[in-house]
Coordinates of C-alpha atoms and ligand atoms in Angstrom, one line a residue:
X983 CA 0.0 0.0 0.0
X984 CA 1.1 3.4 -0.9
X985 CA 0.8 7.0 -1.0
X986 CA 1.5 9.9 -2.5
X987 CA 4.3 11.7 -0.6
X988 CA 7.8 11.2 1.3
X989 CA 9.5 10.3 -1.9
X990 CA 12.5 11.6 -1.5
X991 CA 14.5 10.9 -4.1
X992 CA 12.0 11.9 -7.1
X993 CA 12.1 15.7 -4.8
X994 CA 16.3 15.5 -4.8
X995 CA 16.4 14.9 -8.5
X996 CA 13.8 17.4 -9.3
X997 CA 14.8 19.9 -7.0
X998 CA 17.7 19.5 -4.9
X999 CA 18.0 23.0 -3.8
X1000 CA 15.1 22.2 -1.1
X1001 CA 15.5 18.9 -0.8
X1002 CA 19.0 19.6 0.6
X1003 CA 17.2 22.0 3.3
X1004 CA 15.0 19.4 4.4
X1005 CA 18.1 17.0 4.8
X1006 CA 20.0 19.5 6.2
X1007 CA 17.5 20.7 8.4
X1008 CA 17.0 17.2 9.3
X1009 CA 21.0 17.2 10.5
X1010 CA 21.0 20.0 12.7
X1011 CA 17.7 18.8 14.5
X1012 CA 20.0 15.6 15.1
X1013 CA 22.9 17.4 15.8
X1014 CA 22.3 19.7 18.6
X1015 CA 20.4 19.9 22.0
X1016 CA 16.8 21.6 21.1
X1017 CA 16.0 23.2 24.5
X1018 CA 13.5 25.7 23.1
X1019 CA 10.4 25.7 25.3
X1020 CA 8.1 25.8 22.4
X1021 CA 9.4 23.4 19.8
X1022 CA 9.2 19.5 20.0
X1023 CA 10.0 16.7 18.0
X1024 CA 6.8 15.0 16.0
X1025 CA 6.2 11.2 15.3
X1026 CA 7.1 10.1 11.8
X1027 CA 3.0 9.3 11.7
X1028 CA 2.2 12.7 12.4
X1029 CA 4.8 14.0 9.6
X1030 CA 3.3 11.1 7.1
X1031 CA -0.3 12.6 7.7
X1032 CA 1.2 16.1 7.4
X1033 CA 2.3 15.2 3.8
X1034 CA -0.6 13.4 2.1
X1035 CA -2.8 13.9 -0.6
X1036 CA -5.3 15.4 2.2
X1037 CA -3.7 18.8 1.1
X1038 CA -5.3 19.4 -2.1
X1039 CA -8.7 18.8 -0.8
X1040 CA -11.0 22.2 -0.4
X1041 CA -13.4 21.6 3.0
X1042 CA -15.1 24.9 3.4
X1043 CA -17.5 24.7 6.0
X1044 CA -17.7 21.9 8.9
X1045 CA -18.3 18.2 8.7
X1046 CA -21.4 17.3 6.9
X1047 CA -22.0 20.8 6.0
X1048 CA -19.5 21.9 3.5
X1049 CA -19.2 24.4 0.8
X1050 CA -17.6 22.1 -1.8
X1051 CA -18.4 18.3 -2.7
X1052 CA -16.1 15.1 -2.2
X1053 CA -15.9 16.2 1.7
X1054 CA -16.6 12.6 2.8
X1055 CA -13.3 11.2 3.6
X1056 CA -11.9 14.4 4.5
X1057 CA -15.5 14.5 6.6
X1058 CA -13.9 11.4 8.5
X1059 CA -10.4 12.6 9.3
X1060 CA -12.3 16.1 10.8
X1061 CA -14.6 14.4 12.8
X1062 CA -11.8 11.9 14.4
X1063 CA -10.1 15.0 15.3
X1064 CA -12.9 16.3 16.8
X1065 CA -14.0 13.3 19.1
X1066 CA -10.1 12.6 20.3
X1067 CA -9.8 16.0 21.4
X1068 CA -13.1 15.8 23.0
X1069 CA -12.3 12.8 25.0
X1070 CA -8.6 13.9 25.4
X1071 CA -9.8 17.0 27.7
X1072 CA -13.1 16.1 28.5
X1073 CA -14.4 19.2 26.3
X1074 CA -17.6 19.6 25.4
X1075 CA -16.5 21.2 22.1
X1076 CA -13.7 20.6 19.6
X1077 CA -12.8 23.1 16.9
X1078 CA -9.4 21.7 15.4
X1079 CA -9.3 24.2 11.8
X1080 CA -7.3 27.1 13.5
X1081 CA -4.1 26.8 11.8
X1082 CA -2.0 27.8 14.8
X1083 CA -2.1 29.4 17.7
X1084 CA -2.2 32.9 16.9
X1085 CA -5.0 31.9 14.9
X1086 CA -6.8 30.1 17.5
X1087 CA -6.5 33.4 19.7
X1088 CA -8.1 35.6 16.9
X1089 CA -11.0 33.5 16.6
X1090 CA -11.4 33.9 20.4
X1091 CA -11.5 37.3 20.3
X1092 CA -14.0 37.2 16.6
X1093 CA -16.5 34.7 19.1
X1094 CA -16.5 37.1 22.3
X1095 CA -15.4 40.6 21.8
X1096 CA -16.4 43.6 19.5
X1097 CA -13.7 46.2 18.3
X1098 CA -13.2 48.6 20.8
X1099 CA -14.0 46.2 23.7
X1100 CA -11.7 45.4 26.9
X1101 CA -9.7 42.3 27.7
X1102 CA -7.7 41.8 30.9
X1103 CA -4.4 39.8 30.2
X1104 CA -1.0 39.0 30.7
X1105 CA 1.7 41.5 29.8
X1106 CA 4.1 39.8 27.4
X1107 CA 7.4 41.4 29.2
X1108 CA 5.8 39.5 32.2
X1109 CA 5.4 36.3 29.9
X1110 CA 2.5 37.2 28.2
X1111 CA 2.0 36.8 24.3
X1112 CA 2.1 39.0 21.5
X1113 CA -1.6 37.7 20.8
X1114 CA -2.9 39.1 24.4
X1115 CA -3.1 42.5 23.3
X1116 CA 0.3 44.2 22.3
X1117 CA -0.2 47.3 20.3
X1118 CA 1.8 45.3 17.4
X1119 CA -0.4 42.9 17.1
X1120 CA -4.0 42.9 15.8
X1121 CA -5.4 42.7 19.2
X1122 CA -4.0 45.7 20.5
X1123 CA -4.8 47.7 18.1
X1124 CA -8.8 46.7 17.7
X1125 CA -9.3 46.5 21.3
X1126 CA -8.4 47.7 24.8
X1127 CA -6.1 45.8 26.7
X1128 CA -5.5 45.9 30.4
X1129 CA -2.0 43.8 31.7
X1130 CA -1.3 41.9 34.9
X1131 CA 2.0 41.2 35.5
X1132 CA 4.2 39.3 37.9
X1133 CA 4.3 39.9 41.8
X1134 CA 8.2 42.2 42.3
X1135 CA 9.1 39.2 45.0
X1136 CA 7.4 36.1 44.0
X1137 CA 7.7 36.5 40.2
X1138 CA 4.7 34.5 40.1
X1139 CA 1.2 35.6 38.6
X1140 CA 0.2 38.6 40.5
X1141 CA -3.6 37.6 40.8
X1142 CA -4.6 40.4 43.7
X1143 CA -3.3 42.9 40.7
X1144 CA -5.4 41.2 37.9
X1145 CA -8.4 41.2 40.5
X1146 CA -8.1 45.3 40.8
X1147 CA -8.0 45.5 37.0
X1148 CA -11.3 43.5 36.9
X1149 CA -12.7 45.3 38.8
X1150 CA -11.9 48.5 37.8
X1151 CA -11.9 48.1 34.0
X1152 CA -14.6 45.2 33.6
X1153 CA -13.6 43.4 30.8
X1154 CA -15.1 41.6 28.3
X1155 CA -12.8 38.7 28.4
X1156 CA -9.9 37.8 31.4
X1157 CA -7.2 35.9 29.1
X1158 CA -4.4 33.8 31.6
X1159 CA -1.7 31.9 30.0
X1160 CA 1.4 32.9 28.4
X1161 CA 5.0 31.9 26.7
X1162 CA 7.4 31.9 30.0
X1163 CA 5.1 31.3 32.9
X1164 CA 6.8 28.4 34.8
X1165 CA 4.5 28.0 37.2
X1166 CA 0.9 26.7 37.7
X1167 CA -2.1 28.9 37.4
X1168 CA -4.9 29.0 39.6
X1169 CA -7.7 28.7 37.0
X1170 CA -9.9 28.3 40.1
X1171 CA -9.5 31.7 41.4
X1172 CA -9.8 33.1 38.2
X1173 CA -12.9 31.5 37.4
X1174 CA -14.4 33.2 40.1
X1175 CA -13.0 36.7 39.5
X1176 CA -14.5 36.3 36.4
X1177 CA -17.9 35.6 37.5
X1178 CA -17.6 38.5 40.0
X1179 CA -17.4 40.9 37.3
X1180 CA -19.2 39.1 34.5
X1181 CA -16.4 38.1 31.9
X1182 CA -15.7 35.6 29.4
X1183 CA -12.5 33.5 31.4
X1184 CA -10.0 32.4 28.5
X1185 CA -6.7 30.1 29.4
X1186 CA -4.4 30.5 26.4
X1187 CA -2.8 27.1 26.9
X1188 CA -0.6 26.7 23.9
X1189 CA 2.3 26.3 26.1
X1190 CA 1.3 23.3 28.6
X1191 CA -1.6 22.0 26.7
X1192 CA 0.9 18.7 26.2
X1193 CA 1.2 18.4 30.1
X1194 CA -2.6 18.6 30.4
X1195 CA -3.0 15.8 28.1
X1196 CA -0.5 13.5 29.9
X1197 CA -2.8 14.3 33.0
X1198 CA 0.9 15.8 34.1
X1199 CA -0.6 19.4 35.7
X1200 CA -4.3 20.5 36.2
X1201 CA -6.4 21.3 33.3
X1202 CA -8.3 24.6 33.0
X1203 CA -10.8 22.7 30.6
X1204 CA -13.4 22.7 34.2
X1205 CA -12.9 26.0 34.7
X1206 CA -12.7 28.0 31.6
X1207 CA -15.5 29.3 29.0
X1208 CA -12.9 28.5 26.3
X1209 CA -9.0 27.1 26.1
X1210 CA -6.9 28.1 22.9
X1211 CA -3.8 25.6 22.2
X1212 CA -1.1 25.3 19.7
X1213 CA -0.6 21.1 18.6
X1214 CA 2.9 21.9 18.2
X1215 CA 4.6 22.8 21.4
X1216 CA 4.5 19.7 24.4
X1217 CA 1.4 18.2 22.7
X1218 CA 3.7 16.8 20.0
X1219 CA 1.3 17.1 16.9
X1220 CA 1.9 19.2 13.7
X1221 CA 2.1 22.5 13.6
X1222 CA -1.5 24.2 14.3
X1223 CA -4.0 25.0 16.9
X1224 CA -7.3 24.3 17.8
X1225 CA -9.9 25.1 20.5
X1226 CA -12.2 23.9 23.3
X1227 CA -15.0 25.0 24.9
X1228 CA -18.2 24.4 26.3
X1229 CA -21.7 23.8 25.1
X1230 CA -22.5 27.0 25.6
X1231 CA -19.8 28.9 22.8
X1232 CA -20.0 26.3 20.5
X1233 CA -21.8 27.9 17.8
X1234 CA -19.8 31.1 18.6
X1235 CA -16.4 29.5 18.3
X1236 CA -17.3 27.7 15.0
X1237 CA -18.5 30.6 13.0
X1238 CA -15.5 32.6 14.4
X1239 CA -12.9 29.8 12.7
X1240 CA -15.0 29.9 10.1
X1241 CA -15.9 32.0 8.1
X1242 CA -15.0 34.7 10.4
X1243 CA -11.4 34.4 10.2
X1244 CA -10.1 31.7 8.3
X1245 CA -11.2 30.1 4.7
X1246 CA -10.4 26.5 3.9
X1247 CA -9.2 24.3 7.0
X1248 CA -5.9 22.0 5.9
X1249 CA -7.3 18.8 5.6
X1250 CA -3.9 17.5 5.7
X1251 CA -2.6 19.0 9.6
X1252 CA -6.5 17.9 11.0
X1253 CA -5.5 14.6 10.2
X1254 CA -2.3 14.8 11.6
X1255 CA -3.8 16.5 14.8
X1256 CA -6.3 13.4 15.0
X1257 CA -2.9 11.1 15.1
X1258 CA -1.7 13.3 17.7
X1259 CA -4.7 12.9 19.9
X1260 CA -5.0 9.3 19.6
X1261 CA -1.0 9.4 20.5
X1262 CA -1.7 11.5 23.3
X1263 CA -4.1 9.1 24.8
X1264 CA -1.4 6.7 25.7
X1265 CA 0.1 5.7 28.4
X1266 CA 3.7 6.1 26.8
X1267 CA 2.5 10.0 26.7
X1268 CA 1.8 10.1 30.1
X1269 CA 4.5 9.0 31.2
X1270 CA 6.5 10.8 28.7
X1271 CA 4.8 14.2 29.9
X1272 CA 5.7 13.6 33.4
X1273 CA 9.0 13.5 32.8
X1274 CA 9.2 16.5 31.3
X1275 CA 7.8 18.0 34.3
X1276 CA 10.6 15.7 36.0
X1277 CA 12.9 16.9 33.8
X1278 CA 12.5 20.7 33.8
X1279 CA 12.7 20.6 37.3
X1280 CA 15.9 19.0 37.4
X1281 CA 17.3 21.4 34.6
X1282 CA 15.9 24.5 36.0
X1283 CA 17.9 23.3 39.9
X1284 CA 21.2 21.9 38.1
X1285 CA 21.2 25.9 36.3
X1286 CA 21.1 27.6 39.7
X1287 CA 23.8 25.1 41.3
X1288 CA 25.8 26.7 38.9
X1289 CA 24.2 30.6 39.9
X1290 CA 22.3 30.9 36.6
X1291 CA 19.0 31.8 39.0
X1292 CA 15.7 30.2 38.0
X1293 CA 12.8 33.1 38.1
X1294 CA 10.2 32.0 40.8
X1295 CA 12.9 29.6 42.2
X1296 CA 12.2 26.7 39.9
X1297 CA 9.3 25.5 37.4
X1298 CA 6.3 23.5 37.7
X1299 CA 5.7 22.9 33.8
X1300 CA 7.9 21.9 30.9
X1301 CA 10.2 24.8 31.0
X1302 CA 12.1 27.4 33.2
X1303 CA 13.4 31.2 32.7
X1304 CA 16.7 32.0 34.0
X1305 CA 18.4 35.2 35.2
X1306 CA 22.3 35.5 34.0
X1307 CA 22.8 38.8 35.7
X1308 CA 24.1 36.8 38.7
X1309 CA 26.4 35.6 36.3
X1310 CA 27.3 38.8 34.2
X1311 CA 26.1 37.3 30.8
X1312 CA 23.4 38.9 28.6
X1313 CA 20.6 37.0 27.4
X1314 CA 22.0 38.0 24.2
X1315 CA 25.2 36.6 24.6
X1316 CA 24.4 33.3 26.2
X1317 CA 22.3 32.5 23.4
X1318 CA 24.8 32.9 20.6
X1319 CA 27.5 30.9 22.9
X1320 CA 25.0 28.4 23.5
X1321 CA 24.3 27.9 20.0
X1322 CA 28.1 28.0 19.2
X1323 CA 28.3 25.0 21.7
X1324 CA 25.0 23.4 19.5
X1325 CA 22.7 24.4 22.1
X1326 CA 19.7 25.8 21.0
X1327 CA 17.8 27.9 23.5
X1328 CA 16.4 31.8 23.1
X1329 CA 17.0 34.8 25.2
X1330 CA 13.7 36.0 27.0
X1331 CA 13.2 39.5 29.3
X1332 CA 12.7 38.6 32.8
X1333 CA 10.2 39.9 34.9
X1334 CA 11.3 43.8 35.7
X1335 CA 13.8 43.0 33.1
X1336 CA 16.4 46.4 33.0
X1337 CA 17.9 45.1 29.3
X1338 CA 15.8 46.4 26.4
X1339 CA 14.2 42.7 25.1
X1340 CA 16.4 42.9 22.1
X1341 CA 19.7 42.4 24.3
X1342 CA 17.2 40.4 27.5
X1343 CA 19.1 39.8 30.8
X1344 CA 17.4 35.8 31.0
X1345 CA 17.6 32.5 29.1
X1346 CA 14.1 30.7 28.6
X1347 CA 14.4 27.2 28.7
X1348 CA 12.1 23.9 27.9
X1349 CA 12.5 20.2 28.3
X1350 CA 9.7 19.1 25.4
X1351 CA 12.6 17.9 22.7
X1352 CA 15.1 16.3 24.9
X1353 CA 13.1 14.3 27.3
X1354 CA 11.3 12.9 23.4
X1355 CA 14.5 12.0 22.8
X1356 CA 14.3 9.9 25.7
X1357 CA 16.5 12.1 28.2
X1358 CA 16.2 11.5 31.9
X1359 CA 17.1 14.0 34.8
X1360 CA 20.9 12.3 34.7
X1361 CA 21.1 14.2 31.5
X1362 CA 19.7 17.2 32.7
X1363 CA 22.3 17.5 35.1
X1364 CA 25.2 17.3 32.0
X1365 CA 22.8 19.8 30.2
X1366 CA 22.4 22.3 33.3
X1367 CA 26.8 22.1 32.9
X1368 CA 26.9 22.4 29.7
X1369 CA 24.9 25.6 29.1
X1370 CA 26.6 27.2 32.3
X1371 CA 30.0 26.1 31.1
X1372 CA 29.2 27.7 27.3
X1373 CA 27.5 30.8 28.6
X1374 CA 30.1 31.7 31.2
X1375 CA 33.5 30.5 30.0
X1376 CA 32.8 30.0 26.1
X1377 CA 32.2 32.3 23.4
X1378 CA 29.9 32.7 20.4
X1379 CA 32.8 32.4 17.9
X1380 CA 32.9 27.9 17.5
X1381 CA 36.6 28.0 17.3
X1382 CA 36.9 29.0 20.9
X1383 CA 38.7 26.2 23.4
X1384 CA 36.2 26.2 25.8
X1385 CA 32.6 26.2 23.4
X1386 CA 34.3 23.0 21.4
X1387 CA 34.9 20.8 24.3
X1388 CA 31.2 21.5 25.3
X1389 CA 29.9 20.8 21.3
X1390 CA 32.0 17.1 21.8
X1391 CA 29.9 16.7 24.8
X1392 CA 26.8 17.7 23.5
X1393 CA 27.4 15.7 20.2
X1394 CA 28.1 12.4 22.4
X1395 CA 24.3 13.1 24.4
X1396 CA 22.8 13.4 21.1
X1397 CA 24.4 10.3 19.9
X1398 CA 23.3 8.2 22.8
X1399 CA 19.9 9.7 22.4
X1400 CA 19.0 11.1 19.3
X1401 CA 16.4 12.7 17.4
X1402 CA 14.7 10.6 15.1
X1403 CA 17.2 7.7 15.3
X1404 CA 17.6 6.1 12.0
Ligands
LIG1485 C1 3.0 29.9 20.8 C2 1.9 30.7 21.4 C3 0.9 31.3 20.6 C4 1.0 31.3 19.1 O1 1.1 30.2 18.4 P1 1.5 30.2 16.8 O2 1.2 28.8 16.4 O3 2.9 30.6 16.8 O4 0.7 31.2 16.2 C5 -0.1 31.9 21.2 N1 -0.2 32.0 22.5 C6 0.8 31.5 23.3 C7 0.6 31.7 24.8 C8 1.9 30.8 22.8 O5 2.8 30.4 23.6

């Protein structure tokens, strides 16, 4: 039996200009550490799914009721997705078309809010997103956004902050979640503040959805209206995002996808999201998302036995963000000698952070890629040595002494556990 797709060879004679990127790209994912906090490493089923025939197809519209004809087997792949992701969060909604997270978010805002109108979030210097209403992105400039930020000692969610806003400002919608929050959030508490002053409550989970669906940390599916997620980040799946809700928005969400905000849905990623689901609901990813719990707890205490200081004092989720100025290194800087030493991780402003967020005074890291490449805490411990060892003593030019003789280490972890072992 075969399909159409993942031929190789036929794409290197025809064009090997890209079919050397997708080798090559291919070889660096193989031959480095991949600590950033939002990437991950997808099954070969997912990436077979991803490239399939399902592409071409034009599905307008939602199962059963679509624009265009010869929707029935693209019907089936839709309505797969839908149930898995159903039963994976206990929603009692599914809408998998967004085609990322960004787009997922719009839609929120298409199903709840009206230009003009006022949503309490996160500020994204405080670990926010772009999405939550920063006046470079579409939501800050076509509605009013109110930030909560961190608390000055705890560094953690300042909730009795976001509770003044509420109820001064009384939003439309109260967003939580966020792209360097290490630490739990109390969905419960929010829920309520939301019902005290009447708002829509939204958890932006693209970051831990994955550690929800191992059962790993608490969901906010219970407590929300609505959850946004992106399949790409701990959840494993192919690049894209989707949404749950409850009974309630259903309708609301739907015609906000579509045809509010997006045309045709790719046929192709829905059925690789509906192998995701049915990968998440495994006990191999529960156990998998655990230890990346396991992990970036390990990672984020190894980094400050060597003074790079976790924010908060550590992580509950899948990643940790790290202040170098204890270690008078820019968040700039490490990042180019990490990468020099084939360690891939970004800089990220810390909470109250006195570097402009180009230059950053913190390192944001995440445990989704290594621990799928089957990396325990033992490894985390080299890994925590590695990066302090490349930040603090090597440089960002390769050649250096120091950044080589952490590369030869790093290229013997990767060899013992690799990425998409051949
Ligand atoms: C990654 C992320 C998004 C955006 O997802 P894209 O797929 O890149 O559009 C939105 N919100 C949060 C909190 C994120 O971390």
């Amino acid at each position: 039996m075969t399909f159409y797709g993942s031929d190789y060879a036929e794409l290197e004679s025809f064009d090997p200009d890209i079919a050397g990127v997708l080798l090559s790209e291919l070889g660096r994912i193989r031959g480095g550490l991949q600590l950033i906090a939002s990437e991950n490493l997808s099954s070969p089923r997912v990436l077979t799914a991803l490239g399939s025939t399902l592409s071409n197809k034009y599905a307008e519209g939602y199962p059963g009721r679509r624009y265009y004809g010869g929707c029935a087997e693209v019907d089936k792949a839709e309505n797969l997705a839908i149930e898995r992701c159903k039963e994976l969060f206990g929603a009692d909604h599914a809408n998998v078309q967004p085609h990322s997270g960004a787009s997922a978010n719009q839609a929120v805002y298409g199903a709840f809010m009206k230009p003009g109108e006022t949503i309490l979030a996160m500020s994204l210097p405080h670990g926010g997103h772009l999405t939550h209403g920063t006046k470079v992105s579409f939501s800050g400039k076509w509605f009013n956004a109110v930030h909560y930020g961190v608390d000055q000692e705890t560094e953690d969610i300042n909730y009795a902050q976001m509770e003044e806003l509420a109820r001064e400002h009384r939003p439309k919608v109260i967003c939580a979640g966020g792209s360097a929050i290490p630490r739990l959030i109390d969905f419960e508490r929010i829920r309520a503040l939301a019902d005290e002053v009447g708002a829509i409550f939204w958890v932006d989970a693209a970051h831990f959805i994955g550690l929800v669906a191992g059962k790993a940390i608490p969901s906010p599916v219970p407590y929300a209206d609505v959850v946004s997620f992106t399949t790409h980040k701990v959840l494993r799946g192919p690049r894209s995002g989707a949404i749950v809700c409850t009974a309630e928005h259903a309708a609301a969400i739907d015609k906000a996808v579509f045809p509010m905000m997006q045309g045709g849905p790719q046929m192709h990623t829905i059925a690789a999201k509906a192998v995701n689901f049915k990968e998440c609901a495994t006990p191999e990813y529960a156990a998998y998302a655990k230890q990346v719990v396991e992990n970036a707890a390990v990672l984020a205490t190894s980094l400050a036995e060597h003074g790079i200081r976790p924010t908060t004092g550590g992580t509950d989720t899948h990643l940790s963000l790290h202040d170098l100025q204890g270690v008078g290194v820019t968040g700039k800087d490490a990042e180019a000698r990490a990468d020099a030493a084939g360690i891939v991780l970004n800089k990220n402003a810390i909470p109250f952070d006195p570097a402009p967020p180009s230059v950053a005074s913190g390192i944001r890291v995440g445990t989704p890629c290594v621990t799928t490449q089957g990396m325990g805490t033992e490894e985390m411990r080299t890994i925590a040595r590695l990066i302090a060892t490349a930040v603090t003593k090597g440089d960002a030019d390769p050649d250096n002494a120091v950044t080589r003789e952490v590369r030869a280490e790093v290229t013997d972890l990767v060899t013992r556990f690799p990425a998409y072992p051949r």
